[in-house]
Amino acid sequence: IFGFESFKTNSFEQLCINYTNERLQQHFNEFVFNDEQKLYNREGIQWSFIQFPDNSEVLDLLENRRQGIFALCDEQVLFPKATDSTLVHKLYEFCHAHPRFHAGSAEIGKSLFVVKHFAGPVTYSSEGFLDKNRDVVRADMAELIKGSKSWLVCELHDFFRMEETEGSSNRSARKVFTLSGEFRKQLTDLMDNINTTAPHYIRCIKPNSNSVSDQFEDNLVINQLRCNGVLEVVRVDRAGFPDRYTLEHFIRVYGEMLPSPDSTGW
């Protein structure tokens, strides 16, 4: 699993990486917590339902199709006169009431905003957001390259994320592929693939903040385990039965302990 990123300055790249983590964390929550507890209920195991961490609010803030952060970023790309300043003020306008969004006077004065991620709050700088999200060649340049007599140069046109609506050559009918849109599409494809599998999660824990050997910081490790939901996983396993055997395997291993085969009825 990716690691959540929070640096001194966080930009568009960190937002995409942390969004990936949120999607993977959601899958982890649903796969480990929800499915596990449903299994216990289905098998009639007497136990108390555990409230596990939920990051659906964070995902709503990021990927809501109308007023999510990515949707507003994509919308601003469509306006030639849009700037990072107009973008961040759009975020302030539409996201200020969201429980996972924060922008106080200190952040607004520096064009910053805070997303309260599953692993903790991350402050993002809006500087460069629009250019990084566009990541495209200007439309006239794309057309120039498309009309080249070189087949190799023409092939490069596919990388420009510019596409005409079918049956129309009108410039306004074109769809602009933003970097966030492409990123989300690839992430959705990845999650679709993961959902068809029986995944095994590997959690990498950083033992200390100095990146040295033989040093173990208790608080740092506990915080990572808590943020990753590992402590809740342990609670679920303790409440149920972590070791599962088929009936055949159980008989093969422990059958010799029975007084006689005739008394088993098997």
mmCIF file of C-alpha atoms in Angstrom:
data_model
loop_
_atom_site.group_PDB
_atom_site.id
_atom_site.type_symbol
_atom_site.label_atom_id
_atom_site.label_comp_id
_atom_site.label_asym_id
_atom_site.label_seq_id
_atom_site.Cartn_x
_atom_site.Cartn_y
_atom_site.Cartn_z
ATOM 1 C CA ILE A 1 0.000 0.000 0.000
ATOM 2 C CA PHE A 2 1.200 3.485 -0.805
ATOM 3 C CA GLY A 3 2.215 5.692 2.105
ATOM 4 C CA PHE A 4 0.294 8.872 2.830
ATOM 5 C CA GLU A 5 2.489 11.855 2.032
ATOM 6 C CA SER A 6 2.698 15.045 4.059
ATOM 7 C CA PHE A 7 5.678 17.319 3.434
ATOM 8 C CA LYS A 8 6.517 20.893 4.277
ATOM 9 C CA THR A 9 4.964 21.846 0.931
ATOM 10 C CA ASN A 10 2.290 19.587 -0.563
ATOM 11 C CA SER A 11 0.994 20.086 -4.077
ATOM 12 C CA PHE A 12 -1.088 18.351 -6.738
ATOM 13 C CA GLU A 13 1.147 15.262 -6.783
ATOM 14 C CA GLN A 14 0.630 14.643 -3.063
ATOM 15 C CA LEU A 15 -3.125 15.088 -3.462
ATOM 16 C CA CYS A 16 -3.200 12.359 -6.138
ATOM 17 C CA ILE A 17 -1.007 10.028 -4.069
ATOM 18 C CA ASN A 18 -3.082 10.564 -0.932
ATOM 19 C CA TYR A 19 -6.286 10.044 -2.931
ATOM 20 C CA THR A 20 -4.885 6.674 -4.030
ATOM 21 C CA ASN A 21 -4.254 5.840 -0.388
ATOM 22 C CA GLU A 22 -7.809 6.776 0.517
ATOM 23 C CA ARG A 23 -9.221 4.433 -2.147
ATOM 24 C CA LEU A 24 -6.952 1.592 -1.045
ATOM 25 C CA GLN A 25 -7.795 2.250 2.602
ATOM 26 C CA GLN A 26 -11.507 2.110 1.766
ATOM 27 C CA HIS A 27 -11.012 -1.269 0.108
ATOM 28 C CA PHE A 28 -8.992 -2.450 3.095
ATOM 29 C CA ASN A 29 -11.761 -1.331 5.475
ATOM 30 C CA GLU A 30 -14.506 -3.025 3.493
ATOM 31 C CA PHE A 31 -12.553 -6.202 2.824
ATOM 32 C CA VAL A 32 -11.107 -6.725 6.294
ATOM 33 C CA PHE A 33 -13.736 -5.223 8.601
ATOM 34 C CA ASN A 34 -17.078 -5.456 6.818
ATOM 35 C CA ASP A 35 -16.610 -8.881 5.253
ATOM 36 C CA GLU A 36 -15.073 -10.308 8.403
ATOM 37 C CA GLN A 37 -17.912 -9.161 10.616
ATOM 38 C CA LYS A 38 -20.525 -10.364 8.119
ATOM 39 C CA LEU A 39 -18.837 -13.780 8.169
ATOM 40 C CA TYR A 40 -19.035 -13.932 11.963
ATOM 41 C CA ASN A 41 -22.714 -13.002 11.912
ATOM 42 C CA ARG A 42 -23.416 -15.530 9.155
ATOM 43 C CA GLU A 43 -21.775 -18.316 11.186
ATOM 44 C CA GLY A 44 -23.681 -17.355 14.321
ATOM 45 C CA ILE A 45 -20.647 -16.321 16.355
ATOM 46 C CA GLN A 46 -21.742 -14.350 19.439
ATOM 47 C CA TRP A 47 -19.792 -11.109 19.571
ATOM 48 C CA SER A 48 -20.156 -7.313 19.650
ATOM 49 C CA PHE A 49 -20.109 -5.412 16.362
ATOM 50 C CA ILE A 50 -16.973 -3.243 16.101
ATOM 51 C CA GLN A 51 -17.173 0.282 14.718
ATOM 52 C CA PHE A 52 -14.253 0.474 12.296
ATOM 53 C CA PRO A 53 -12.750 3.650 10.801
ATOM 54 C CA ASP A 54 -14.574 5.017 7.773
ATOM 55 C CA ASN A 55 -13.048 7.367 5.197
ATOM 56 C CA SER A 56 -16.085 7.801 2.938
ATOM 57 C CA GLU A 57 -16.317 11.501 3.875
ATOM 58 C CA VAL A 58 -12.770 12.147 2.650
ATOM 59 C CA LEU A 59 -13.490 10.391 -0.644
ATOM 60 C CA ASP A 60 -16.652 12.443 -1.065
ATOM 61 C CA LEU A 61 -14.639 15.637 -0.616
ATOM 62 C CA LEU A 62 -12.116 14.531 -3.232
ATOM 63 C CA GLU A 63 -14.219 12.813 -5.894
ATOM 64 C CA ASN A 64 -17.733 14.264 -5.652
ATOM 65 C CA ARG A 65 -18.729 14.815 -9.273
ATOM 66 C CA ARG A 66 -20.170 18.289 -8.727
ATOM 67 C CA GLN A 67 -18.349 19.927 -5.841
ATOM 68 C CA GLY A 68 -15.402 17.657 -5.138
ATOM 69 C CA ILE A 69 -11.854 19.007 -5.224
ATOM 70 C CA PHE A 70 -10.955 17.137 -8.410
ATOM 71 C CA ALA A 71 -14.191 18.197 -10.132
ATOM 72 C CA LEU A 72 -13.523 21.855 -9.321
ATOM 73 C CA CYS A 73 -9.928 21.502 -10.558
ATOM 74 C CA ASP A 74 -11.162 20.060 -13.850
ATOM 75 C CA GLU A 75 -13.793 22.768 -14.170
ATOM 76 C CA GLN A 76 -11.217 25.537 -13.818
ATOM 77 C CA VAL A 77 -9.091 23.997 -16.577
ATOM 78 C CA LEU A 78 -11.904 24.792 -19.014
ATOM 79 C CA PHE A 79 -11.621 28.547 -18.394
ATOM 80 C CA PRO A 80 -8.709 30.229 -20.213
ATOM 81 C CA LYS A 81 -8.460 33.028 -17.644
ATOM 82 C CA ALA A 82 -8.575 30.727 -14.619
ATOM 83 C CA THR A 83 -5.623 30.861 -12.231
ATOM 84 C CA ASP A 84 -4.513 29.031 -9.137
ATOM 85 C CA SER A 85 -6.071 31.866 -7.165
ATOM 86 C CA THR A 86 -9.501 31.468 -8.788
ATOM 87 C CA LEU A 87 -9.271 27.723 -8.221
ATOM 88 C CA VAL A 88 -8.482 27.904 -4.527
ATOM 89 C CA HIS A 89 -11.252 30.458 -3.991
ATOM 90 C CA LYS A 90 -13.653 28.044 -5.686
ATOM 91 C CA LEU A 91 -12.543 25.426 -3.169
ATOM 92 C CA TYR A 92 -13.137 27.877 -0.324
ATOM 93 C CA GLU A 93 -16.603 28.669 -1.713
ATOM 94 C CA PHE A 94 -17.870 25.130 -2.325
ATOM 95 C CA CYS A 95 -15.949 23.032 0.211
ATOM 96 C CA HIS A 96 -15.786 25.261 3.300
ATOM 97 C CA ALA A 97 -18.700 23.503 5.015
ATOM 98 C CA HIS A 98 -17.394 19.996 4.361
ATOM 99 C CA PRO A 99 -16.306 18.282 7.609
ATOM 100 C CA ARG A 100 -13.073 17.062 6.005
ATOM 101 C CA PHE A 101 -12.055 20.435 4.564
ATOM 102 C CA HIS A 102 -10.456 23.310 6.436
ATOM 103 C CA ALA A 103 -9.233 26.752 5.458
ATOM 104 C CA GLY A 104 -8.878 29.302 8.223
ATOM 105 C CA SER A 105 -7.640 32.854 7.885
ATOM 106 C CA ALA A 106 -4.025 31.677 8.075
ATOM 107 C CA GLU A 107 -4.527 29.255 5.161
ATOM 108 C CA ILE A 108 -6.615 31.641 3.051
ATOM 109 C CA GLY A 109 -3.965 34.346 3.330
ATOM 110 C CA LYS A 110 -1.423 31.972 1.759
ATOM 111 C CA SER A 111 -3.780 30.248 -0.741
ATOM 112 C CA LEU A 112 -3.581 27.005 1.223
ATOM 113 C CA PHE A 113 -6.225 24.461 2.156
ATOM 114 C CA VAL A 114 -6.307 21.444 4.468
ATOM 115 C CA VAL A 115 -7.757 18.012 3.764
ATOM 116 C CA LYS A 116 -8.412 15.924 6.868
ATOM 117 C CA HIS A 117 -7.273 12.585 5.488
ATOM 118 C CA PHE A 118 -7.796 9.181 7.077
ATOM 119 C CA ALA A 119 -4.187 9.240 8.259
ATOM 120 C CA GLY A 120 -4.322 12.848 9.448
ATOM 121 C CA PRO A 121 -4.621 16.434 8.124
ATOM 122 C CA VAL A 122 -2.470 17.512 5.171
ATOM 123 C CA THR A 123 -2.000 21.145 4.127
ATOM 124 C CA TYR A 124 -1.875 21.720 0.361
ATOM 125 C CA SER A 125 -0.528 24.684 -1.564
ATOM 126 C CA SER A 126 -2.643 25.628 -4.593
ATOM 127 C CA GLU A 127 0.377 27.018 -6.444
ATOM 128 C CA GLY A 128 0.821 25.194 -9.744
ATOM 129 C CA PHE A 129 -2.367 23.129 -9.385
ATOM 130 C CA LEU A 130 -3.891 24.217 -12.704
ATOM 131 C CA ASP A 131 -0.789 23.737 -14.832
ATOM 132 C CA LYS A 132 -0.135 20.320 -13.314
ATOM 133 C CA ASN A 133 -3.741 19.267 -13.861
ATOM 134 C CA ARG A 134 -3.759 20.436 -17.480
ATOM 135 C CA ASP A 135 -0.629 18.569 -18.449
ATOM 136 C CA VAL A 136 -1.630 19.030 -22.084
ATOM 137 C CA VAL A 137 -0.276 20.675 -25.196
ATOM 138 C CA ARG A 138 -2.230 23.725 -26.362
ATOM 139 C CA ALA A 139 -5.044 22.808 -28.744
ATOM 140 C CA ASP A 140 -3.519 24.632 -31.738
ATOM 141 C CA MET A 141 -0.181 22.895 -31.165
ATOM 142 C CA ALA A 142 -1.935 19.532 -30.933
ATOM 143 C CA GLU A 143 -3.651 20.185 -34.264
ATOM 144 C CA LEU A 144 -0.375 21.223 -35.845
ATOM 145 C CA ILE A 145 1.283 17.977 -34.780
ATOM 146 C CA LYS A 146 -1.730 15.942 -35.856
ATOM 147 C CA GLY A 147 -1.401 17.389 -39.371
ATOM 148 C CA SER A 148 2.272 16.471 -39.656
ATOM 149 C CA LYS A 149 3.413 14.373 -42.635
ATOM 150 C CA SER A 150 5.518 12.256 -40.287
ATOM 151 C CA TRP A 151 3.649 9.169 -39.078
ATOM 152 C CA LEU A 152 5.725 9.169 -35.899
ATOM 153 C CA VAL A 153 4.765 12.748 -35.022
ATOM 154 C CA CYS A 154 1.108 12.006 -35.801
ATOM 155 C CA GLU A 155 1.187 9.053 -33.413
ATOM 156 C CA LEU A 156 2.301 11.402 -30.624
ATOM 157 C CA HIS A 157 -1.070 13.153 -30.853
ATOM 158 C CA ASP A 158 -2.638 10.361 -28.804
ATOM 159 C CA PHE A 159 -0.679 11.500 -25.752
ATOM 160 C CA PHE A 160 -2.141 15.022 -25.707
ATOM 161 C CA ARG A 161 -5.467 14.155 -24.038
ATOM 162 C CA MET A 162 -7.410 16.059 -26.694
ATOM 163 C CA GLU A 163 -10.386 14.422 -28.352
ATOM 164 C CA GLU A 164 -13.117 15.608 -30.661
ATOM 165 C CA THR A 165 -16.721 14.651 -30.018
ATOM 166 C CA GLU A 166 -17.754 12.059 -32.573
ATOM 167 C CA GLY A 167 -19.104 13.629 -35.740
ATOM 168 C CA SER A 168 -18.018 17.137 -34.818
ATOM 169 C CA SER A 169 -14.989 19.232 -35.617
ATOM 170 C CA ASN A 170 -16.160 22.147 -33.502
ATOM 171 C CA ARG A 171 -13.415 23.274 -31.132
ATOM 172 C CA SER A 172 -15.919 23.841 -28.307
ATOM 173 C CA ALA A 173 -17.151 20.258 -28.659
ATOM 174 C CA ARG A 174 -13.782 18.838 -27.679
ATOM 175 C CA LYS A 175 -13.254 17.107 -24.425
ATOM 176 C CA VAL A 176 -10.140 18.021 -22.469
ATOM 177 C CA PHE A 177 -8.540 15.128 -20.599
ATOM 178 C CA THR A 178 -7.059 16.446 -17.376
ATOM 179 C CA LEU A 179 -4.335 14.699 -15.454
ATOM 180 C CA SER A 180 -6.658 14.140 -12.491
ATOM 181 C CA GLY A 181 -9.297 12.630 -14.774
ATOM 182 C CA GLU A 182 -6.767 10.271 -16.334
ATOM 183 C CA PHE A 183 -5.373 9.402 -12.911
ATOM 184 C CA ARG A 184 -8.811 8.646 -11.473
ATOM 185 C CA LYS A 185 -9.726 6.489 -14.461
ATOM 186 C CA GLN A 186 -6.577 4.399 -14.078
ATOM 187 C CA LEU A 187 -7.156 4.129 -10.330
ATOM 188 C CA THR A 188 -10.745 2.972 -10.929
ATOM 189 C CA ASP A 189 -9.479 0.302 -13.333
ATOM 190 C CA LEU A 190 -6.960 -0.798 -10.710
ATOM 191 C CA MET A 191 -9.643 -1.044 -8.019
ATOM 192 C CA ASP A 192 -11.889 -3.038 -10.384
ATOM 193 C CA ASN A 193 -9.046 -5.519 -10.842
ATOM 194 C CA ILE A 194 -8.393 -5.684 -7.103
ATOM 195 C CA ASN A 195 -12.081 -6.342 -6.442
ATOM 196 C CA THR A 196 -11.894 -9.519 -8.539
ATOM 197 C CA THR A 197 -9.112 -10.940 -6.373
ATOM 198 C CA ALA A 198 -8.581 -12.187 -2.826
ATOM 199 C CA PRO A 199 -5.987 -9.615 -1.759
ATOM 200 C CA HIS A 200 -3.388 -9.962 0.960
ATOM 201 C CA TYR A 201 -2.298 -6.663 2.480
ATOM 202 C CA ILE A 202 1.281 -5.939 3.490
ATOM 203 C CA ARG A 203 1.740 -3.000 5.836
ATOM 204 C CA CYS A 204 5.151 -1.352 5.925
ATOM 205 C CA ILE A 205 5.851 0.309 9.262
ATOM 206 C CA LYS A 206 8.572 2.929 9.643
ATOM 207 C CA PRO A 207 10.369 2.177 12.951
ATOM 208 C CA ASN A 208 11.911 5.625 13.458
ATOM 209 C CA SER A 209 12.004 9.117 11.939
ATOM 210 C CA ASN A 210 15.791 9.087 11.456
ATOM 211 C CA SER A 211 15.948 6.194 8.949
ATOM 212 C CA VAL A 212 18.577 4.385 11.001
ATOM 213 C CA SER A 213 18.856 0.799 12.234
ATOM 214 C CA ASP A 214 18.317 -0.464 15.785
ATOM 215 C CA GLN A 215 16.035 2.432 16.731
ATOM 216 C CA PHE A 216 12.381 1.925 17.611
ATOM 217 C CA GLU A 217 10.066 4.866 18.389
ATOM 218 C CA ASP A 218 6.994 3.584 20.189
ATOM 219 C CA ASN A 219 4.726 6.575 19.509
ATOM 220 C CA LEU A 220 5.627 6.697 15.809
ATOM 221 C CA VAL A 221 4.873 2.999 15.322
ATOM 222 C CA ILE A 222 1.632 3.091 17.310
ATOM 223 C CA ASN A 223 0.445 6.099 15.335
ATOM 224 C CA GLN A 224 1.091 4.274 12.036
ATOM 225 C CA LEU A 225 -0.734 1.179 13.245
ATOM 226 C CA ARG A 226 -3.657 3.333 14.341
ATOM 227 C CA CYS A 227 -3.777 5.309 11.068
ATOM 228 C CA ASN A 228 -3.610 2.122 8.995
ATOM 229 C CA GLY A 229 -6.469 0.507 10.879
ATOM 230 C CA VAL A 230 -4.263 -2.373 12.016
ATOM 231 C CA LEU A 231 -5.306 -2.047 15.667
ATOM 232 C CA GLU A 232 -8.957 -2.464 14.662
ATOM 233 C CA VAL A 233 -8.030 -5.560 12.640
ATOM 234 C CA VAL A 234 -6.512 -7.073 15.778
ATOM 235 C CA ARG A 235 -9.705 -6.267 17.691
ATOM 236 C CA VAL A 236 -11.808 -8.020 15.044
ATOM 237 C CA ASP A 237 -9.582 -11.115 15.092
ATOM 238 C CA ARG A 238 -9.637 -11.256 18.884
ATOM 239 C CA ALA A 239 -13.429 -11.059 18.880
ATOM 240 C CA GLY A 240 -13.780 -13.939 16.406
ATOM 241 C CA PHE A 241 -11.765 -16.926 15.298
ATOM 242 C CA PRO A 242 -8.598 -16.007 13.372
ATOM 243 C CA ASP A 243 -7.631 -19.652 12.654
ATOM 244 C CA ARG A 244 -9.877 -21.356 10.103
ATOM 245 C CA TYR A 245 -9.706 -25.024 9.101
ATOM 246 C CA THR A 246 -11.859 -27.070 6.798
ATOM 247 C CA LEU A 247 -13.648 -29.982 8.446
ATOM 248 C CA GLU A 248 -11.415 -32.453 6.598
ATOM 249 C CA HIS A 249 -8.231 -30.724 7.746
ATOM 250 C CA PHE A 250 -9.492 -30.538 11.332
ATOM 251 C CA ILE A 251 -10.234 -34.276 11.400
ATOM 252 C CA ARG A 252 -6.873 -35.116 9.866
ATOM 253 C CA VAL A 253 -4.979 -33.064 12.463
ATOM 254 C CA TYR A 254 -7.024 -33.719 15.603
ATOM 255 C CA GLY A 255 -8.881 -36.941 14.761
ATOM 256 C CA GLU A 256 -6.392 -39.077 16.697
ATOM 257 C CA MET A 257 -7.503 -37.368 19.912
ATOM 258 C CA LEU A 258 -10.995 -38.828 19.603
ATOM 259 C CA PRO A 259 -11.730 -41.974 21.679
ATOM 260 C CA SER A 260 -12.759 -44.056 18.661
ATOM 261 C CA PRO A 261 -13.776 -43.493 15.022
ATOM 262 C CA ASP A 262 -17.165 -45.106 15.674
ATOM 263 C CA SER A 263 -18.128 -42.415 18.211
ATOM 264 C CA THR A 264 -17.641 -39.580 15.802
ATOM 265 C CA GLY A 265 -20.422 -40.384 13.388
ATOM 266 C CA TRP A 266 -18.168 -39.277 10.463
#
